[in-house]
Amino acid sequence: MKSYLLFALTGMSLAAVAQKPANPKPYAATITAADLKKHLYIVASKEMEGRETATEGQRKAAAYIQEHFRALGLAPGNGSSYQQAFPVYRDQEASASIEVNGKELNEIFGARGFEATYYLNQVVFVGDGLTDSTHDSYKGLDVAGKAVLIMPGKPNMNMRQRNRDAGSNFAENARLHGAAVVLYMTSTAKNPMSRMGYMYTEIFKPEAGPNMFYVSEAVCKAIMGEASFKSDSAAVKNGNAQSKIYKADILLQNKKSVERLESTNVVGVLEGTDKKDEYLFLTAHYDHIGKQGDVINYGADDDGSGTVSILELAEAFVKAKKEGKGPRRTIVFMCVSGEEKGLWGSEYYSEHPLFPLDKTTADLNIDMIGRIDPSRKHGDSTNYVYVVGDDKLSSDLRPISESVNKKYTKLELDYKYNDPNDKERIYYRSDHYNFARKGVPIIFYFNGVHADYHRPSDTVEKIGYEMMAKRAQLVFYTAWEMANRDAMLKRDIPLPPMN
Ligand SMILES: [Zn+2]
């Protein structure tokens, strides 16, 4: 603006006044395979222990990211702190026990709920406990305040899929029907809950229950008798179970303590120039799924790759600013945690934003950009990225994304996961969704899944660093355009409902 006045006074034409946009290329070039590799060998190292939310490994990763932001000269995003903490609760199961008809059965694999003791003389068997187009497990039943017994039916959908609606989630369905207790039969001696004890972010709720107990076949047999167990469990598998009341004296106890923990989002800010009260977010999750015993899930691709890309993006924009070519809008670099638990960090941020969401022009989110999708059979497997969400919320997203890609990075932009009917539902599955549901336009960058996804074998030497640098550069060029263009992205497309 200052230069506009100066030029205007010297009588130059308006056309000459418009500032020639700075060339982003030299800064994009600082996002290198070597730098990404250097950071990733630390972020996905064994010292970080798989970065599980609310653990030492997560805190070490947060400290590393914070130190990088500080060293670059980014401002802390949360007052004087680079970290935004959110609460995490963890159940420490002291003991759960069950006695059937006076006999103690050491056959509870875990419990989820609150401290309680129940003296029951009946349970209501409700088959697989689900309600869908083919059947209603609770048809004609009133189970309010009662105990229900549930067996797994046909094994199929993954957890996130099941959680989509209440009828397809046995626990949620039991709650909706007012059941006080759920006995859920599991066939392995593995505690189905978190290795560390069940973790959650909300402890205060409008209502309690139901208390969940994961029990063995032996418990079910003790309650139902051998013959009924046999016929009823077969019926559940065949999808034609009939509800039934079983009489038995059942003493159930759940004793536990709740640990109060916390986790954090790490937030660094590069202040803009003439549009510094508008914001562009660049995000990735730095948490992963931790370890099982001594076996570490390194999470090099998921989402070490996104995390170190954010570090490099920050460095590139800082260098531009040092050379007088800083962004017009303020750029917020945010690495969130809790993603693997259910998008907790980004959810917390979107409910407790540090910068106004209506002044946040966009969120560019990166989750897994260091590998290739072996099931992608067309095109160049070393030169693509899945781009998700650029057809939603703002009609400005795709033209920007495609034009910078055409001009600079020349990757194959694959829109497979933009299909609202895609069963993977990628649009809803990473942190950008918490921006999208608040109306902030987003683009999500993703390489697809591979055999090492959520396994100890997701390690640093399997990453394609050159390809990853190119993908991160696409994010850089897109961010550059969004941070420097005259107008914020328009919000002209409604968010499709979650189906
Ligand atoms: Zn991830």
Coordinates of C-alpha atoms and ligand atoms in Angstrom, one line a residue:
M1 CA 0.0 0.0 0.0
K2 CA 2.8 2.4 0.8
S3 CA 4.4 1.8 -2.6
Y4 CA 1.0 2.3 -4.3
L5 CA 0.8 5.9 -2.9
L6 CA 4.4 6.6 -3.9
F7 CA 3.9 5.3 -7.4
A8 CA 0.5 7.1 -7.7
L9 CA 2.2 10.4 -6.8
T10 CA 4.8 10.0 -9.4
G11 CA 2.1 9.6 -11.9
M12 CA 2.6 6.0 -13.0
S13 CA -0.3 4.2 -14.6
L14 CA -2.5 1.9 -12.5
A15 CA -1.3 -1.1 -14.5
A16 CA 2.3 -0.4 -13.6
V17 CA 1.3 0.0 -10.0
A18 CA 0.1 -3.5 -9.5
Q19 CA 3.0 -5.2 -7.7
K20 CA 4.6 -8.0 -9.6
P21 CA 4.1 -11.1 -7.6
A22 CA 7.2 -12.5 -6.1
N23 CA 8.6 -15.7 -7.5
P24 CA 8.0 -18.5 -5.1
K25 CA 10.4 -20.9 -6.8
P26 CA 13.6 -20.2 -4.9
Y27 CA 11.7 -20.8 -1.6
A28 CA 10.0 -24.0 -2.8
A29 CA 13.4 -25.3 -3.7
T30 CA 14.4 -25.2 0.0
I31 CA 12.0 -28.0 0.6
T32 CA 14.4 -30.8 -0.2
A33 CA 14.5 -34.6 0.1
A34 CA 17.6 -34.3 2.3
D35 CA 16.0 -32.0 4.8
L36 CA 12.8 -33.9 5.0
K37 CA 14.8 -37.1 5.5
K38 CA 16.9 -35.5 8.3
H39 CA 13.8 -34.5 10.2
L40 CA 11.9 -37.7 9.6
Y41 CA 14.8 -39.8 10.9
I42 CA 14.3 -38.0 14.2
V43 CA 10.5 -37.7 14.3
A44 CA 10.0 -41.4 13.4
S45 CA 12.9 -42.7 15.5
K46 CA 12.7 -45.2 18.3
E47 CA 13.2 -42.4 20.8
M48 CA 9.8 -41.1 19.9
E49 CA 8.2 -44.5 20.7
G50 CA 5.5 -44.2 18.1
R51 CA 4.2 -40.8 19.4
E52 CA 1.0 -42.1 21.1
T53 CA -1.1 -39.3 22.4
A54 CA -0.5 -38.3 26.0
T55 CA 2.7 -40.3 26.3
E56 CA 6.4 -39.5 26.6
G57 CA 6.9 -40.1 22.9
Q58 CA 4.3 -37.6 21.9
R59 CA 5.8 -35.0 24.3
K60 CA 9.3 -35.6 22.8
A61 CA 7.9 -35.1 19.3
A62 CA 6.1 -31.9 20.4
A63 CA 9.3 -30.6 21.9
Y64 CA 11.1 -31.2 18.6
I65 CA 8.5 -29.4 16.5
Q66 CA 8.4 -26.5 19.0
E67 CA 12.1 -26.1 19.0
H68 CA 12.1 -26.0 15.2
F69 CA 9.4 -23.3 15.1
R70 CA 11.3 -21.3 17.8
A71 CA 14.6 -21.6 16.0
L72 CA 13.0 -20.4 12.7
G73 CA 11.6 -17.4 14.5
L74 CA 7.9 -18.3 14.3
A75 CA 5.8 -16.6 17.0
P76 CA 4.2 -18.9 19.5
G77 CA 0.5 -19.5 18.5
N78 CA -1.0 -19.7 22.0
G79 CA -0.1 -16.6 23.9
S80 CA 3.5 -17.1 25.0
S81 CA 3.3 -20.8 24.3
Y82 CA 3.8 -22.9 21.2
Q83 CA 1.5 -25.6 22.5
Q84 CA -2.2 -25.7 23.0
A85 CA -3.1 -28.3 25.6
F86 CA -6.3 -30.4 25.6
P87 CA -7.4 -32.8 28.3
V88 CA -7.2 -36.6 27.9
Y89 CA -8.6 -39.1 30.4
R90 CA -7.4 -42.6 30.8
D91 CA -9.2 -45.4 32.6
Q92 CA -6.9 -47.4 34.8
E93 CA -8.8 -50.6 35.3
A94 CA -8.2 -51.7 38.9
S95 CA -10.4 -54.8 38.5
A96 CA -13.6 -56.0 36.8
S97 CA -15.1 -59.3 38.0
I98 CA -18.1 -61.4 37.4
E99 CA -19.8 -64.1 39.4
V100 CA -22.6 -66.3 37.9
N101 CA -24.8 -68.3 40.2
G102 CA -22.3 -68.1 43.0
K103 CA -19.3 -69.1 40.9
E104 CA -16.5 -66.6 40.3
L105 CA -15.4 -66.6 36.6
N106 CA -12.1 -65.0 35.9
E107 CA -13.3 -64.3 32.4
I108 CA -13.6 -60.6 32.0
F109 CA -11.2 -59.1 29.5
G110 CA -11.9 -55.5 30.2
A111 CA -14.6 -53.1 31.2
R112 CA -15.4 -49.6 30.0
G113 CA -17.6 -47.3 32.0
F114 CA -17.7 -46.2 35.6
E115 CA -17.2 -47.8 39.1
A116 CA -20.3 -49.8 39.9
T117 CA -21.5 -53.1 41.5
Y118 CA -24.6 -54.8 40.0
Y119 CA -26.7 -57.6 41.5
L120 CA -28.8 -58.9 38.6
N121 CA -31.1 -61.9 38.3
Q122 CA -31.6 -61.7 34.5
V123 CA -30.0 -60.5 31.3
V124 CA -31.7 -59.8 28.0
F125 CA -30.0 -61.6 25.1
V126 CA -30.3 -59.2 22.0
G127 CA -28.2 -61.1 19.4
D128 CA -25.7 -58.8 17.7
G129 CA -27.3 -55.7 19.3
L130 CA -27.5 -53.9 16.0
T131 CA -30.4 -52.2 14.2
D132 CA -30.3 -51.9 10.4
S133 CA -32.3 -52.5 7.3
T134 CA -32.3 -56.3 7.8
H135 CA -33.2 -56.5 11.5
D136 CA -33.8 -54.7 14.8
S137 CA -32.2 -56.5 17.8
Y138 CA -34.4 -54.5 20.2
K139 CA -37.7 -55.0 18.4
G140 CA -40.5 -55.1 21.0
L141 CA -38.1 -55.0 23.9
D142 CA -37.8 -52.6 26.8
V143 CA -34.3 -52.9 28.2
A144 CA -34.2 -49.6 30.1
G145 CA -32.2 -50.1 33.2
K146 CA -31.5 -53.7 32.3
A147 CA -28.5 -55.8 31.4
V148 CA -28.1 -56.9 27.8
L149 CA -26.0 -59.7 26.4
I150 CA -24.5 -59.2 22.9
M151 CA -22.5 -61.5 20.7
P152 CA -20.6 -60.4 17.6
G153 CA -22.5 -61.2 14.3
K154 CA -21.0 -61.2 10.9
P155 CA -17.5 -59.8 11.0
N156 CA -17.2 -56.9 8.6
M157 CA -16.9 -53.2 8.8
N158 CA -14.0 -51.5 10.4
M159 CA -14.4 -49.4 13.5
R160 CA -14.9 -46.1 11.9
Q161 CA -17.4 -47.4 9.5
R162 CA -19.4 -49.0 12.3
N163 CA -19.4 -45.7 14.2
R164 CA -21.2 -44.0 11.4
D165 CA -24.6 -44.4 12.9
A166 CA -26.0 -45.6 16.1
G167 CA -27.8 -48.7 14.8
S168 CA -24.5 -50.1 13.5
N169 CA -22.7 -49.6 16.8
F170 CA -23.7 -52.1 19.4
A171 CA -22.6 -49.9 22.3
E172 CA -24.3 -46.8 21.1
N173 CA -27.4 -48.8 20.2
A174 CA -27.5 -50.2 23.7
R175 CA -27.2 -46.7 25.2
L176 CA -30.0 -45.4 23.0
H177 CA -32.2 -48.1 24.3
G178 CA -31.4 -47.2 27.9
A179 CA -29.5 -50.4 28.8
A180 CA -27.6 -50.1 32.1
V181 CA -25.1 -52.9 31.4
V182 CA -23.7 -54.5 28.3
L183 CA -22.1 -58.0 28.4
Y184 CA -20.2 -58.3 25.1
M185 CA -18.8 -61.6 24.2
T186 CA -15.3 -61.6 22.7
S187 CA -13.7 -64.8 21.5
T188 CA -10.0 -63.9 22.2
A189 CA -8.3 -63.3 25.5
K190 CA -7.2 -59.9 24.3
N191 CA -8.4 -56.8 25.9
P192 CA -10.2 -55.1 23.0
M193 CA -9.5 -51.7 24.5
S194 CA -6.5 -49.5 24.3
R195 CA -3.2 -51.1 25.3
M196 CA -2.8 -48.3 27.8
G197 CA -6.4 -48.3 29.2
Y198 CA -9.3 -46.7 27.4
M199 CA -8.6 -43.0 26.6
Y200 CA -11.1 -40.3 25.9
T201 CA -11.4 -36.5 25.9
E202 CA -14.8 -35.9 27.6
I203 CA -15.5 -37.0 31.1
F204 CA -18.6 -35.0 32.0
K205 CA -21.6 -36.2 30.2
P206 CA -25.4 -35.7 30.4
E207 CA -26.0 -39.3 31.3
A208 CA -24.1 -42.3 32.5
G209 CA -23.9 -45.7 30.9
P210 CA -24.1 -48.3 29.9
N211 CA -21.3 -50.0 31.6
M212 CA -19.5 -52.3 29.2
F213 CA -18.0 -55.6 30.1
Y214 CA -16.1 -57.7 27.6
V215 CA -16.6 -61.3 28.6
S216 CA -15.6 -64.8 27.4
E217 CA -17.7 -67.6 25.9
A218 CA -17.5 -69.3 29.3
V219 CA -19.4 -66.5 30.9
C220 CA -22.1 -66.7 28.3
K221 CA -22.3 -70.5 28.7
A222 CA -22.7 -70.1 32.5
I223 CA -25.5 -67.7 31.9
M224 CA -27.3 -69.4 29.0
G225 CA -26.5 -73.0 29.5
E226 CA -24.5 -75.1 27.0
A227 CA -27.4 -76.0 24.7
S228 CA -28.8 -72.5 24.4
F229 CA -25.4 -71.0 24.0
K230 CA -24.8 -73.3 21.0
S231 CA -28.1 -72.5 19.3
D232 CA -28.1 -68.8 20.0
S233 CA -24.5 -68.1 19.0
A234 CA -25.1 -70.0 15.8
A235 CA -28.3 -67.9 15.2
V236 CA -26.3 -64.7 15.7
K237 CA -23.8 -65.8 13.1
N238 CA -26.7 -66.6 10.7
G239 CA -28.3 -63.3 11.3
N240 CA -31.6 -64.7 12.7
A241 CA -31.1 -64.5 16.5
Q242 CA -34.2 -64.1 18.6
S243 CA -34.2 -62.0 21.8
K244 CA -34.6 -63.9 25.0
I245 CA -34.5 -63.4 28.8
Y246 CA -32.0 -65.5 30.7
K247 CA -32.4 -66.0 34.4
A248 CA -29.2 -66.2 36.4
D249 CA -27.8 -64.5 39.5
I250 CA -25.0 -62.3 38.3
L251 CA -22.7 -60.2 40.5
L252 CA -20.8 -57.7 38.4
Q253 CA -18.2 -55.3 39.6
N254 CA -16.2 -52.6 37.8
K255 CA -13.5 -50.9 39.8
K256 CA -11.3 -48.3 38.3
S257 CA -9.5 -45.0 38.6
V258 CA -9.4 -42.3 36.1
E259 CA -6.1 -40.6 35.2
R260 CA -6.1 -37.1 34.0
L261 CA -3.6 -36.5 31.3
E262 CA -3.1 -34.0 28.5
S263 CA -1.8 -33.8 25.0
T264 CA -1.0 -30.8 22.8
N265 CA -1.2 -29.2 19.4
V266 CA 2.0 -27.4 18.5
V267 CA 1.3 -24.0 16.8
G268 CA 3.8 -21.6 15.2
V269 CA 2.8 -18.4 13.5
L270 CA 4.4 -16.3 10.7
E271 CA 2.8 -12.9 10.7
G272 CA 1.5 -11.6 7.4
T273 CA 1.9 -8.1 5.9
D274 CA -1.1 -6.1 4.7
K275 CA -3.6 -8.9 5.4
K276 CA -2.2 -10.2 8.6
D277 CA -5.6 -10.4 10.3
E278 CA -6.5 -13.2 7.9
Y279 CA -5.1 -16.7 8.3
L280 CA -4.0 -19.7 6.3
F281 CA -3.5 -23.0 8.2
L282 CA -1.0 -25.7 7.2
T283 CA -1.6 -28.8 9.3
A284 CA -0.5 -32.4 9.9
H285 CA -0.8 -34.7 12.9
Y286 CA 2.3 -35.6 14.7
D287 CA 0.8 -38.3 16.9
H288 CA 0.7 -42.0 16.0
I289 CA -0.4 -45.2 17.6
G290 CA 2.5 -45.9 20.0
K291 CA 3.9 -49.3 20.8
Q292 CA 2.7 -52.7 21.8
G293 CA 5.0 -54.0 24.4
D294 CA 8.4 -53.3 23.0
V295 CA 7.3 -53.2 19.4
I296 CA 7.2 -49.6 18.1
N297 CA 4.8 -48.4 15.4
Y298 CA 7.1 -45.8 13.9
G299 CA 4.6 -44.0 11.8
A300 CA 7.1 -42.7 9.3
D301 CA 4.5 -42.1 6.6
D302 CA 1.6 -41.8 9.1
D303 CA 2.1 -39.0 9.7
G304 CA 5.8 -38.4 10.2
S305 CA 5.8 -37.4 6.5
G306 CA 3.2 -34.7 7.0
T307 CA 4.8 -33.4 10.2
V308 CA 8.2 -32.9 8.7
S309 CA 6.6 -31.4 5.6
I310 CA 5.1 -28.7 7.9
L311 CA 8.6 -28.1 9.3
E312 CA 10.0 -27.6 5.8
L313 CA 7.0 -25.4 4.7
A314 CA 7.6 -23.2 7.7
E315 CA 11.3 -22.9 6.8
A316 CA 10.5 -21.9 3.2
F317 CA 8.0 -19.2 4.2
V318 CA 10.4 -17.8 6.8
K319 CA 13.1 -17.5 4.3
A320 CA 10.8 -15.7 1.9
K321 CA 9.8 -13.3 4.6
K322 CA 13.5 -12.6 5.5
E323 CA 14.0 -11.6 1.9
G324 CA 11.1 -9.2 2.0
K325 CA 8.7 -11.6 0.3
G326 CA 6.7 -12.7 3.3
P327 CA 3.1 -13.8 2.9
R328 CA 0.3 -11.1 3.0
R329 CA -1.9 -13.3 5.2
T330 CA -0.6 -14.8 8.4
I331 CA 0.3 -18.4 8.1
V332 CA -0.3 -20.7 11.0
F333 CA 1.7 -24.0 11.1
M334 CA 0.0 -26.5 13.3
C335 CA 0.9 -30.0 14.2
V336 CA -1.9 -31.7 16.0
S337 CA -2.1 -34.8 18.2
G338 CA -4.9 -37.2 19.1
E339 CA -5.6 -37.8 15.4
E340 CA -5.3 -41.6 15.7
K341 CA -7.6 -41.6 18.7
G342 CA -10.3 -39.8 16.7
L343 CA -9.2 -36.4 15.4
W344 CA -9.0 -35.1 19.0
G345 CA -6.4 -32.3 18.6
S346 CA -8.0 -30.7 15.6
E347 CA -11.5 -31.1 17.1
Y348 CA -10.3 -29.3 20.2
Y349 CA -8.7 -26.6 18.1
S350 CA -11.9 -26.1 16.1
E351 CA -13.9 -25.7 19.3
H352 CA -11.2 -23.5 20.9
P353 CA -9.7 -21.7 18.0
L354 CA -6.7 -19.4 18.6
F355 CA -7.5 -17.4 15.5
P356 CA -11.0 -16.6 14.1
L357 CA -12.2 -19.4 11.9
D358 CA -14.2 -17.0 9.7
K359 CA -10.9 -15.2 9.0
T360 CA -9.2 -18.5 8.2
T361 CA -9.1 -18.6 4.4
A362 CA -8.2 -22.3 4.2
D363 CA -6.6 -25.3 5.8
L364 CA -4.2 -27.4 3.8
N365 CA -3.8 -30.7 5.6
I366 CA -1.2 -33.3 5.0
D367 CA -1.5 -36.9 6.2
M368 CA 0.8 -39.5 4.6
I369 CA 2.7 -38.2 1.5
G370 CA 5.9 -40.3 1.7
R371 CA 4.8 -43.6 0.1
I372 CA 2.8 -44.9 -2.9
D373 CA -0.5 -46.7 -3.1
P374 CA 0.2 -50.2 -4.5
S375 CA -3.4 -50.5 -5.6
R376 CA -3.2 -47.5 -7.9
K377 CA -2.7 -49.1 -11.2
H378 CA -2.9 -46.2 -13.6
G379 CA -0.6 -43.3 -14.3
D380 CA 2.9 -42.7 -12.8
S381 CA 3.3 -44.3 -9.4
T382 CA 6.2 -41.9 -8.6
N383 CA 4.5 -38.7 -9.5
Y384 CA 1.0 -38.4 -8.1
V385 CA -0.9 -37.4 -5.0
Y386 CA -4.5 -37.9 -4.0
V387 CA -6.1 -34.5 -3.6
V388 CA -9.2 -34.5 -1.5
G389 CA -11.9 -32.0 -0.8
D390 CA -10.9 -29.4 -3.4
D391 CA -14.4 -29.7 -4.9
K392 CA -16.1 -28.8 -1.7
L393 CA -16.8 -25.6 0.3
S394 CA -15.1 -23.2 -2.1
S395 CA -15.0 -23.1 -5.9
D396 CA -11.7 -21.3 -5.6
L397 CA -9.8 -24.3 -4.4
R398 CA -9.4 -26.4 -7.5
P399 CA -8.5 -23.7 -9.9
I400 CA -5.7 -22.6 -7.6
S401 CA -4.5 -26.1 -6.9
E402 CA -4.6 -27.1 -10.6
S403 CA -3.0 -23.9 -11.9
V404 CA 0.0 -24.0 -9.5
N405 CA 0.5 -27.7 -10.1
K406 CA 0.4 -27.1 -13.9
K407 CA 2.9 -24.3 -13.6
Y408 CA 5.3 -25.7 -11.0
T409 CA 5.0 -29.3 -9.7
K410 CA 3.3 -31.2 -12.6
L411 CA 2.1 -34.0 -10.4
E412 CA -0.8 -36.2 -11.4
L413 CA -3.6 -34.9 -9.1
D414 CA -5.8 -37.9 -8.4
Y415 CA -9.4 -37.1 -7.3
K416 CA -10.4 -40.7 -6.5
Y417 CA -11.3 -39.9 -2.9
N418 CA -13.4 -36.9 -3.7
D419 CA -16.3 -39.3 -4.6
P420 CA -18.8 -38.9 -1.8
N421 CA -19.7 -42.5 -2.2
D422 CA -16.1 -43.8 -1.8
K423 CA -16.3 -46.3 1.0
E424 CA -13.0 -45.1 2.6
R425 CA -14.7 -41.8 3.5
I426 CA -11.3 -40.1 3.4
Y427 CA -12.8 -36.6 3.5
Y428 CA -14.0 -37.3 7.1
R429 CA -11.0 -39.2 8.3
S430 CA -8.2 -36.7 9.0
D431 CA -7.9 -33.4 10.7
H432 CA -9.0 -31.1 7.9
Y433 CA -12.6 -32.3 8.5
N434 CA -12.7 -30.3 11.8
F435 CA -12.0 -27.2 9.8
A436 CA -14.4 -28.2 7.0
R437 CA -17.3 -28.7 9.4
K438 CA -16.7 -25.2 10.6
G439 CA -16.9 -23.9 7.1
V440 CA -13.2 -23.4 6.4
P441 CA -12.3 -24.6 2.9
I442 CA -9.7 -27.4 2.9
I443 CA -7.5 -29.4 0.7
F444 CA -6.2 -32.7 2.0
Y445 CA -3.0 -34.4 0.5
F446 CA -2.6 -38.1 0.9
N447 CA -0.7 -41.0 -0.8
G448 CA -3.3 -43.8 -0.1
V449 CA -2.8 -46.8 2.1
H450 CA -0.2 -49.5 1.8
A451 CA 0.6 -52.8 3.6
D452 CA 2.6 -51.0 6.3
Y453 CA -0.3 -48.7 7.3
H454 CA -0.6 -48.8 11.2
R455 CA 2.1 -51.4 11.5
P456 CA 5.6 -51.4 13.0
S457 CA 6.9 -51.6 9.4
D458 CA 5.9 -48.0 8.6
T459 CA 9.5 -47.0 8.8
V460 CA 11.8 -44.2 7.5
E461 CA 13.8 -46.2 4.9
K462 CA 10.6 -47.0 2.9
I463 CA 9.9 -43.4 2.3
G464 CA 10.3 -41.9 -1.2
Y465 CA 11.9 -38.6 -0.2
E466 CA 12.1 -37.0 -3.7
M467 CA 8.5 -37.7 -4.3
M468 CA 7.6 -36.5 -0.9
A469 CA 9.5 -33.2 -1.5
K470 CA 7.6 -32.7 -4.7
R471 CA 4.2 -33.2 -2.9
A472 CA 5.2 -30.9 -0.1
Q473 CA 6.2 -28.3 -2.8
L474 CA 2.7 -28.5 -4.3
V475 CA 1.4 -27.6 -0.9
F476 CA 3.9 -24.8 -0.7
Y477 CA 2.9 -23.3 -4.0
T478 CA -0.8 -23.7 -3.2
A479 CA -0.3 -22.0 0.2
W480 CA 1.8 -19.2 -1.5
E481 CA -1.1 -18.4 -3.8
M482 CA -3.7 -18.6 -1.1
A483 CA -1.7 -16.4 1.3
N484 CA -0.9 -13.7 -1.2
R485 CA -4.0 -13.4 -3.4
D486 CA -6.2 -10.4 -3.0
A487 CA -9.4 -12.1 -1.6
M488 CA -9.9 -14.8 0.9
L489 CA -11.3 -18.0 -0.7
K490 CA -15.0 -17.6 -1.2
R491 CA -17.3 -20.1 0.6
D492 CA -19.9 -20.9 -2.0
I493 CA -20.5 -24.6 -1.7
P494 CA -22.3 -26.2 1.2
L495 CA -20.6 -29.0 3.1
P496 CA -22.1 -32.3 2.0
P497 CA -23.8 -34.0 4.9
M498 CA -22.0 -36.9 6.6
N499 CA -23.7 -39.9 5.2
Ligands
ZN1 ZN -2.6 -40.3 9.8

